[in-house]
Amino acid sequence: RTYTAPDGKLAELHARFRNHTMRIFKKHGIENVVYFAPQDAPLSQNTLIYLVAHPSREAAEKNWAEFQKDPEWQKVANESQVNGKIVAKVDRIFLTPTDYSPMK
């Protein structure tokens, strides 16, 4: 997933993942794999890229649905946006490792 934050909101987005989202993901079977901050502008100023894993695409859909309905997540999401939205755009891509990929 790639998240684009509105101007000046990237630090708040990182804080939400660091302090809440990763733990809530785990609770719903969403495996945290890696989180990236781009090094170069302009992406370094507004972008978070991360990779999570699920046993299957069907499990992913189920896990995301449960995550979205989680009362703790809903509270965190609402509280983190009292001063405005911290996510302007989300790109979601499902990936399958190639036969030569070191990570399967």
Coordinates of C-alpha atoms in Angstrom, one line a residue:
R1 CA 0.0 0.0 0.0
T2 CA 1.1 3.6 -0.7
Y3 CA -0.4 6.4 1.4
T4 CA -0.2 10.0 0.3
A5 CA -0.7 12.5 3.2
P6 CA -1.9 16.0 2.8
D7 CA 0.7 18.7 3.2
G8 CA 2.1 18.8 6.8
K9 CA 0.4 15.6 7.9
L10 CA 3.0 12.9 7.2
A11 CA 4.4 12.9 10.8
E12 CA 0.8 12.4 12.1
L13 CA 0.3 9.4 9.7
H14 CA 3.6 7.8 10.9
A15 CA 2.6 8.3 14.5
R16 CA -0.8 6.6 14.0
F17 CA 1.0 3.6 12.4
R18 CA 3.7 3.5 15.1
N19 CA 1.4 3.9 18.0
H20 CA -1.8 2.1 17.0
T21 CA -2.3 0.8 13.5
M22 CA 0.4 -1.9 13.4
R23 CA -0.8 -3.4 16.6
I24 CA -4.4 -3.4 15.4
F25 CA -3.4 -4.9 12.1
K26 CA -1.8 -7.8 14.0
K27 CA -4.9 -8.3 16.0
H28 CA -6.8 -8.9 12.7
G29 CA -4.3 -11.3 11.1
I30 CA -2.6 -8.6 9.0
E31 CA 1.1 -9.4 9.1
N32 CA 3.3 -6.3 9.2
V33 CA 6.2 -6.9 6.9
V34 CA 8.0 -3.6 6.2
Y35 CA 7.3 0.1 6.2
F36 CA 9.2 2.6 4.0
A37 CA 9.7 6.3 3.9
P38 CA 10.9 7.5 0.5
Q39 CA 14.3 9.3 0.7
D40 CA 13.8 11.8 -2.1
A41 CA 11.5 14.8 -2.5
P42 CA 8.7 15.2 -3.3
L43 CA 7.6 11.7 -2.1
S44 CA 9.7 12.0 1.1
Q45 CA 7.4 14.9 2.2
N46 CA 4.1 13.1 1.9
T47 CA 4.4 9.4 1.3
L48 CA 4.3 6.2 3.3
I49 CA 4.8 2.8 1.6
Y50 CA 4.2 -0.4 3.4
L51 CA 3.9 -4.1 2.8
V52 CA 1.6 -6.5 4.8
A53 CA 1.0 -10.2 4.2
H54 CA -2.0 -12.5 4.4
P55 CA -2.3 -16.2 3.7
S56 CA -4.5 -15.5 0.7
R57 CA -6.4 -12.8 -1.1
E58 CA -9.6 -14.0 0.4
A59 CA -8.1 -13.8 3.9
A60 CA -6.9 -10.3 3.1
E61 CA -10.4 -9.2 2.2
K62 CA -11.7 -10.7 5.4
N63 CA -8.9 -9.2 7.6
W64 CA -9.3 -5.7 6.1
A65 CA -13.1 -5.9 6.6
E66 CA -12.7 -6.9 10.3
F67 CA -10.0 -4.2 10.8
Q68 CA -12.2 -1.5 9.4
K69 CA -15.1 -2.5 11.7
D70 CA -12.8 -2.7 14.8
P71 CA -14.1 -0.2 17.4
E72 CA -10.6 0.6 18.6
W73 CA -9.5 1.3 15.1
Q74 CA -12.5 3.5 14.4
K75 CA -11.7 5.5 17.6
V76 CA -8.0 5.9 16.7
A77 CA -8.9 6.9 13.1
N78 CA -11.4 9.5 14.3
E79 CA -9.1 10.9 17.0
S80 CA -6.1 11.1 14.6
Q81 CA -8.1 13.3 12.2
V82 CA -9.6 15.9 14.6
N83 CA -7.3 18.5 13.0
G84 CA -8.0 17.3 9.4
K85 CA -7.5 14.2 7.3
I86 CA -4.1 12.6 7.5
V87 CA -4.5 10.5 4.3
A88 CA -5.4 12.0 1.0
K89 CA -4.9 9.0 -1.2
V90 CA -4.4 5.2 -0.8
D91 CA -3.1 2.9 -3.6
R92 CA -3.6 -0.8 -2.9
I93 CA -1.8 -3.5 -5.0
F94 CA -1.9 -7.2 -4.3
L95 CA 1.4 -8.9 -5.2
T96 CA 2.5 -12.4 -5.9
P97 CA 6.2 -13.3 -5.6
T98 CA 7.9 -14.2 -8.8
D99 CA 9.6 -17.7 -9.1
Y100 CA 13.0 -16.0 -8.7
S101 CA 12.1 -13.7 -5.8
P102 CA 14.2 -14.2 -2.6
M103 CA 11.2 -13.4 -0.5
K104 CA 8.3 -15.8 -1.0

